[in-house]
PDB file of C-alpha atoms and ligand atoms in Angstrom:
ATOM      1  CA  MET A  23      17.044 -34.597 -10.370  1.00  0.00           C
ATOM      2  CA  ASN A  24      20.331 -33.462  -9.379  1.00  0.00           C
ATOM      3  CA  LYS A  25      20.634 -34.162  -5.416  1.00  0.00           C
ATOM      4  CA  MET A  26      21.047 -30.120  -5.408  1.00  0.00           C
ATOM      5  CA  LEU A  27      18.134 -29.378  -6.696  1.00  0.00           C
ATOM      6  CA  GLU A  28      16.112 -31.517  -4.454  1.00  0.00           C
ATOM      7  CA  LEU A  29      17.739 -30.001  -1.407  1.00  0.00           C
ATOM      8  CA  LEU A  30      16.671 -26.400  -2.839  1.00  0.00           C
ATOM      9  CA  SER A  31      13.388 -28.036  -3.578  1.00  0.00           C
ATOM     10  CA  GLU A  32      12.893 -29.133  -0.030  1.00  0.00           C
ATOM     11  CA  SER A  33      14.206 -25.865   1.305  1.00  0.00           C
ATOM     12  CA  LEU A  34      11.874 -23.746  -0.955  1.00  0.00           C
ATOM     13  CA  LYS A  35       8.393 -26.463   0.033  1.00  0.00           C
ATOM     14  CA  SER A  36       9.236 -26.456   3.626  1.00  0.00           C
ATOM     15  CA  ASN A  37       9.053 -22.392   3.352  1.00  0.00           C
ATOM     16  CA  GLY A  38       5.930 -22.503   1.472  1.00  0.00           C
ATOM     17  CA  HIS A  39       7.536 -21.708  -1.964  1.00  0.00           C
ATOM     18  CA  SER A  40       7.684 -24.175  -5.164  1.00  0.00           C
ATOM     19  CA  LEU A  41      10.823 -24.845  -7.249  1.00  0.00           C
ATOM     20  CA  THR A  42       9.729 -22.553 -10.480  1.00  0.00           C
ATOM     21  CA  LYS A  43      12.033 -22.599 -13.860  1.00  0.00           C
ATOM     22  CA  THR A  44      13.670 -19.451 -13.028  1.00  0.00           C
ATOM     23  CA  ARG A  45      14.459 -20.440  -9.571  1.00  0.00           C
ATOM     24  CA  GLU A  46      16.309 -23.370 -10.664  1.00  0.00           C
ATOM     25  CA  LYS A  47      17.929 -21.160 -13.256  1.00  0.00           C
ATOM     26  CA  VAL A  48      19.368 -19.187 -11.016  1.00  0.00           C
ATOM     27  CA  PHE A  49      20.620 -21.527  -8.907  1.00  0.00           C
ATOM     28  CA  LEU A  50      22.501 -23.671 -11.335  1.00  0.00           C
ATOM     29  CA  ALA A  51      23.989 -20.344 -12.620  1.00  0.00           C
ATOM     30  CA  LEU A  52      25.425 -20.130  -9.045  1.00  0.00           C
ATOM     31  CA  LEU A  53      26.591 -23.952  -8.288  1.00  0.00           C
ATOM     32  CA  ASP A  54      30.065 -24.577  -8.512  1.00  0.00           C
ATOM     33  CA  ARG A  55      30.847 -21.179  -9.688  1.00  0.00           C
ATOM     34  CA  GLU A  56      32.919 -18.150  -8.088  1.00  0.00           C
ATOM     35  CA  PRO A  57      31.148 -15.782  -6.225  1.00  0.00           C
ATOM     36  CA  GLN A  58      29.258 -13.365  -8.808  1.00  0.00           C
ATOM     37  CA  THR A  59      27.508 -10.028  -8.580  1.00  0.00           C
ATOM     38  CA  MET A  60      24.022  -9.409  -9.866  1.00  0.00           C
ATOM     39  CA  ALA A  61      25.426  -7.907 -13.089  1.00  0.00           C
ATOM     40  CA  ASP A  62      27.127 -11.566 -13.471  1.00  0.00           C
ATOM     41  CA  LEU A  63      24.023 -13.526 -12.652  1.00  0.00           C
ATOM     42  CA  ALA A  64      21.508 -11.627 -14.509  1.00  0.00           C
ATOM     43  CA  ASN A  65      24.136 -12.304 -17.357  1.00  0.00           C
ATOM     44  CA  SER A  66      24.341 -15.675 -17.070  1.00  0.00           C
ATOM     45  CA  VAL A  67      20.914 -16.297 -16.864  1.00  0.00           C
ATOM     46  CA  GLY A  68      19.937 -13.609 -19.135  1.00  0.00           C
ATOM     47  CA  GLY A  69      18.043 -14.120 -21.986  1.00  0.00           C
ATOM     48  CA  LYS A  70      15.704 -16.840 -20.494  1.00  0.00           C
ATOM     49  CA  VAL A  71      14.418 -15.008 -17.464  1.00  0.00           C
ATOM     50  CA  ASP A  72      14.592 -11.051 -17.128  1.00  0.00           C
ATOM     51  CA  ARG A  73      16.463  -8.913 -14.610  1.00  0.00           C
ATOM     52  CA  ALA A  74      13.469  -8.148 -12.455  1.00  0.00           C
ATOM     53  CA  SER A  75      13.127 -11.941 -12.145  1.00  0.00           C
ATOM     54  CA  VAL A  76      16.705 -12.871 -10.788  1.00  0.00           C
ATOM     55  CA  TYR A  77      16.697  -9.899  -8.546  1.00  0.00           C
ATOM     56  CA  ARG A  78      13.124 -11.246  -6.561  1.00  0.00           C
ATOM     57  CA  THR A  79      14.997 -14.367  -6.682  1.00  0.00           C
ATOM     58  CA  ILE A  80      18.102 -13.540  -4.784  1.00  0.00           C
ATOM     59  CA  ALA A  81      15.938 -11.791  -2.126  1.00  0.00           C
ATOM     60  CA  LEU A  82      13.396 -14.518  -1.443  1.00  0.00           C
ATOM     61  CA  PHE A  83      17.316 -16.821  -1.535  1.00  0.00           C
ATOM     62  CA  GLU A  84      19.125 -14.837   0.713  1.00  0.00           C
ATOM     63  CA  LYS A  85      15.744 -14.519   2.938  1.00  0.00           C
ATOM     64  CA  LEU A  86      15.730 -18.500   3.314  1.00  0.00           C
ATOM     65  CA  GLY A  87      19.452 -18.701   3.480  1.00  0.00           C
ATOM     66  CA  ILE A  88      20.075 -20.408  -0.201  1.00  0.00           C
ATOM     67  CA  THR A  89      22.441 -17.712  -0.789  1.00  0.00           C
ATOM     68  CA  GLU A  90      24.916 -15.148   0.796  1.00  0.00           C
ATOM     69  CA  ARG A  91      26.400 -11.913   0.278  1.00  0.00           C
ATOM     70  CA  LEU A  92      30.121 -11.154   0.241  1.00  0.00           C
ATOM     71  CA  GLN A  93      30.528  -8.074   0.945  1.00  0.00           C
ATOM     72  CA  ILE A  94      33.333  -6.546  -1.175  1.00  0.00           C
ATOM     73  CA  GLY A  95      34.000  -2.130  -0.546  1.00  0.00           C
ATOM     74  CA  TRP A  96      30.366  -0.895  -1.000  1.00  0.00           C
ATOM     75  CA  LYS A  97      29.820  -3.725  -3.326  1.00  0.00           C
ATOM     76  CA  TYR A  98      28.610  -7.577  -2.991  1.00  0.00           C
ATOM     77  CA  LYS A  99      29.062 -10.813  -4.975  1.00  0.00           C
ATOM     78  CA  ILE A 100      26.408 -13.389  -4.101  1.00  0.00           C
ATOM     79  CA  GLU A 101      27.497 -16.937  -3.707  1.00  0.00           C
ATOM     80  CA  LEU A 102      25.453 -20.482  -2.556  1.00  0.00           C
ATOM     81  CA  SER A 103      25.471 -20.970   1.497  1.00  0.00           C
ATOM     82  CA  ASP A 104      27.740 -23.671   2.998  1.00  0.00           C
ATOM     83  CA  THR A 105      24.299 -25.359   2.970  1.00  0.00           C
ATOM     84  CA  PHE A 106      24.862 -26.270  -0.417  1.00  0.00           C
ATOM     85  CA  ALA A 107      28.154 -25.403  -1.196  1.00  0.00           C
ATOM     86  CA  ALA A 108      31.539 -26.585   0.950  1.00  0.00           C
ATOM     87  CA  HIS A 109      32.402 -24.248   3.988  1.00  0.00           C
ATOM     88  CA  HIS A 110      35.548 -21.890   2.159  1.00  0.00           C
ATOM     89  CA  HIS A 111      37.013 -18.595   2.455  1.00  0.00           C
ATOM     90  CA  HIS A 112      37.699 -16.166   0.046  1.00  0.00           C
ATOM     91  CA  ILE A 113      40.584 -13.901  -1.558  1.00  0.00           C
ATOM     92  CA  THR A 114      39.396 -11.057  -3.269  1.00  0.00           C
ATOM     93  CA  CYS A 115      42.178  -8.659  -5.495  1.00  0.00           C
ATOM     94  CA  THR A 116      41.344  -5.317  -3.903  1.00  0.00           C
ATOM     95  CA  ASN A 117      42.356  -4.346  -7.944  1.00  0.00           C
ATOM     96  CA  CYS A 118      40.472  -6.461 -10.587  1.00  0.00           C
ATOM     97  CA  ASN A 119      37.921  -7.305  -7.736  1.00  0.00           C
ATOM     98  CA  LYS A 120      38.903 -10.904  -8.958  1.00  0.00           C
ATOM     99  CA  THR A 121      37.444 -13.628  -6.001  1.00  0.00           C
ATOM    100  CA  GLN A 122      39.417 -16.888  -5.714  1.00  0.00           C
ATOM    101  CA  VAL A 123      37.917 -19.510  -3.113  1.00  0.00           C
ATOM    102  CA  PHE A 124      40.623 -21.330  -0.220  1.00  0.00           C
ATOM    103  CA  GLU A 125      39.532 -24.258   2.213  1.00  0.00           C
ATOM    104  CA  GLU A 126      41.340 -23.403   5.741  1.00  0.00           C
ATOM    105  CA  THR A 127      43.131 -25.283   7.008  1.00  0.00           C
ATOM    106  CA  SER A 128      42.353 -27.433  10.113  1.00  0.00           C
ATOM    107  CA  ILE A 129      44.677 -25.721  12.438  1.00  0.00           C
ATOM    108  CA  LEU A 130      43.259 -22.623  10.883  1.00  0.00           C
ATOM    109  CA  GLU A 131      39.298 -23.596  11.888  1.00  0.00           C
ATOM    110  CA  PHE A 132      40.438 -24.759  14.657  1.00  0.00           C
ATOM    111  CA  GLU A 133      41.878 -21.290  16.383  1.00  0.00           C
ATOM    112  CA  LEU A 134      39.055 -19.285  15.209  1.00  0.00           C
ATOM    113  CA  LYS A 135      36.849 -21.542  17.080  1.00  0.00           C
ATOM    114  CA  GLN A 136      39.310 -20.750  20.136  1.00  0.00           C
ATOM    115  CA  ILE A 137      39.301 -17.615  19.718  1.00  0.00           C
ATOM    116  CA  ALA A 138      35.822 -17.586  20.396  1.00  0.00           C
ATOM    117  CA  GLN A 139      36.119 -19.954  23.453  1.00  0.00           C
ATOM    118  CA  GLU A 140      38.619 -17.684  25.069  1.00  0.00           C
ATOM    119  CA  ALA A 141      35.701 -14.720  24.069  1.00  0.00           C
ATOM    120  CA  GLY A 142      33.409 -17.261  25.809  1.00  0.00           C
ATOM    121  CA  TYR A 143      31.415 -17.562  23.171  1.00  0.00           C
ATOM    122  CA  THR A 144      30.601 -21.100  21.328  1.00  0.00           C
ATOM    123  CA  GLU A 145      31.208 -20.513  18.302  1.00  0.00           C
ATOM    124  CA  VAL A 146      28.576 -21.196  15.135  1.00  0.00           C
ATOM    125  CA  GLY A 147      30.254 -19.586  12.053  1.00  0.00           C
ATOM    126  CA  HIS A 148      32.436 -17.392  10.592  1.00  0.00           C
ATOM    127  CA  GLN A 149      33.528 -15.114   7.729  1.00  0.00           C
ATOM    128  CA  LEU A 150      37.143 -15.049   6.808  1.00  0.00           C
ATOM    129  CA  GLU A 151      38.118 -12.965   3.611  1.00  0.00           C
ATOM    130  CA  ILE A 152      41.102 -11.926   2.796  1.00  0.00           C
ATOM    131  CA  ARG A 153      42.120  -9.080   0.184  1.00  0.00           C
ATOM    132  CA  GLY A 154      44.838  -8.033  -1.784  1.00  0.00           C
ATOM    133  CA  LEU A 155      46.523  -8.154  -5.470  1.00  0.00           C
ATOM    134  CA  CYS A 156      46.111 -11.365  -7.263  1.00  0.00           C
ATOM    135  CA  THR A 157      49.231 -12.061  -9.843  1.00  0.00           C
ATOM    136  CA  SER A 158      47.735 -10.293 -12.789  1.00  0.00           C
ATOM    137  CA  CYS A 159      47.686  -7.651 -11.204  1.00  0.00           C
ATOM    138  CA  GLN A 160      51.095  -7.359  -9.431  1.00  0.00           C
ATOM    139  CA  HIS A 161      52.399  -7.037 -12.321  1.00  0.00           C
ATOM    140  CA  LYS A 162      50.273  -4.308 -13.575  1.00  0.00           C
ATOM    141  CA  VAL A 163      51.048  -2.087 -10.704  1.00  0.00           C
ATOM    142  CA  ILE A 164      53.899  -0.116 -11.628  1.00  0.00           C
ATOM    143  CA  LYS A 165      55.955  -0.001  -7.956  1.00  0.00           C
TER     144      LYS A 165
HETATM  145 ZN1   ZN B 208      43.658  -8.694  -9.759  1.00  0.00          ZN
HETATM  146 ZN1   ZN B 209      36.607 -21.356   8.001  1.00  0.00          ZN
END
């Protein structure tokens, strides 16, 4: 079994759940991909798994901290939590909603920690999102 699937299986088991075929398919559809909307996700496992099961699976994954929601305006996308994917951030296009992943520099990471420390906090985590216009939308938008 794939290492990530083993990790998934362990985190399900330690919470009293088992690794079903549906859970495996939804998980694999999220692995190594950019964040997806629920509709995208339902489509990528579509045919094999019904929509309601995809929603139920994501609800469980969220509860167990396996997936996270990336809030974009009123909508959200789903992605695997830092346990299953390397720590990273996103840039989202405000026009077409395309999301790209980037890794921050150690300087930025360091400064975020410092901001927390100066405010008297111990930093346990952060979310950082950048919004803008992607290259293809820059050409479409009339200035
Ligand atoms: Zn765009
Ligand atoms: Zn970070």
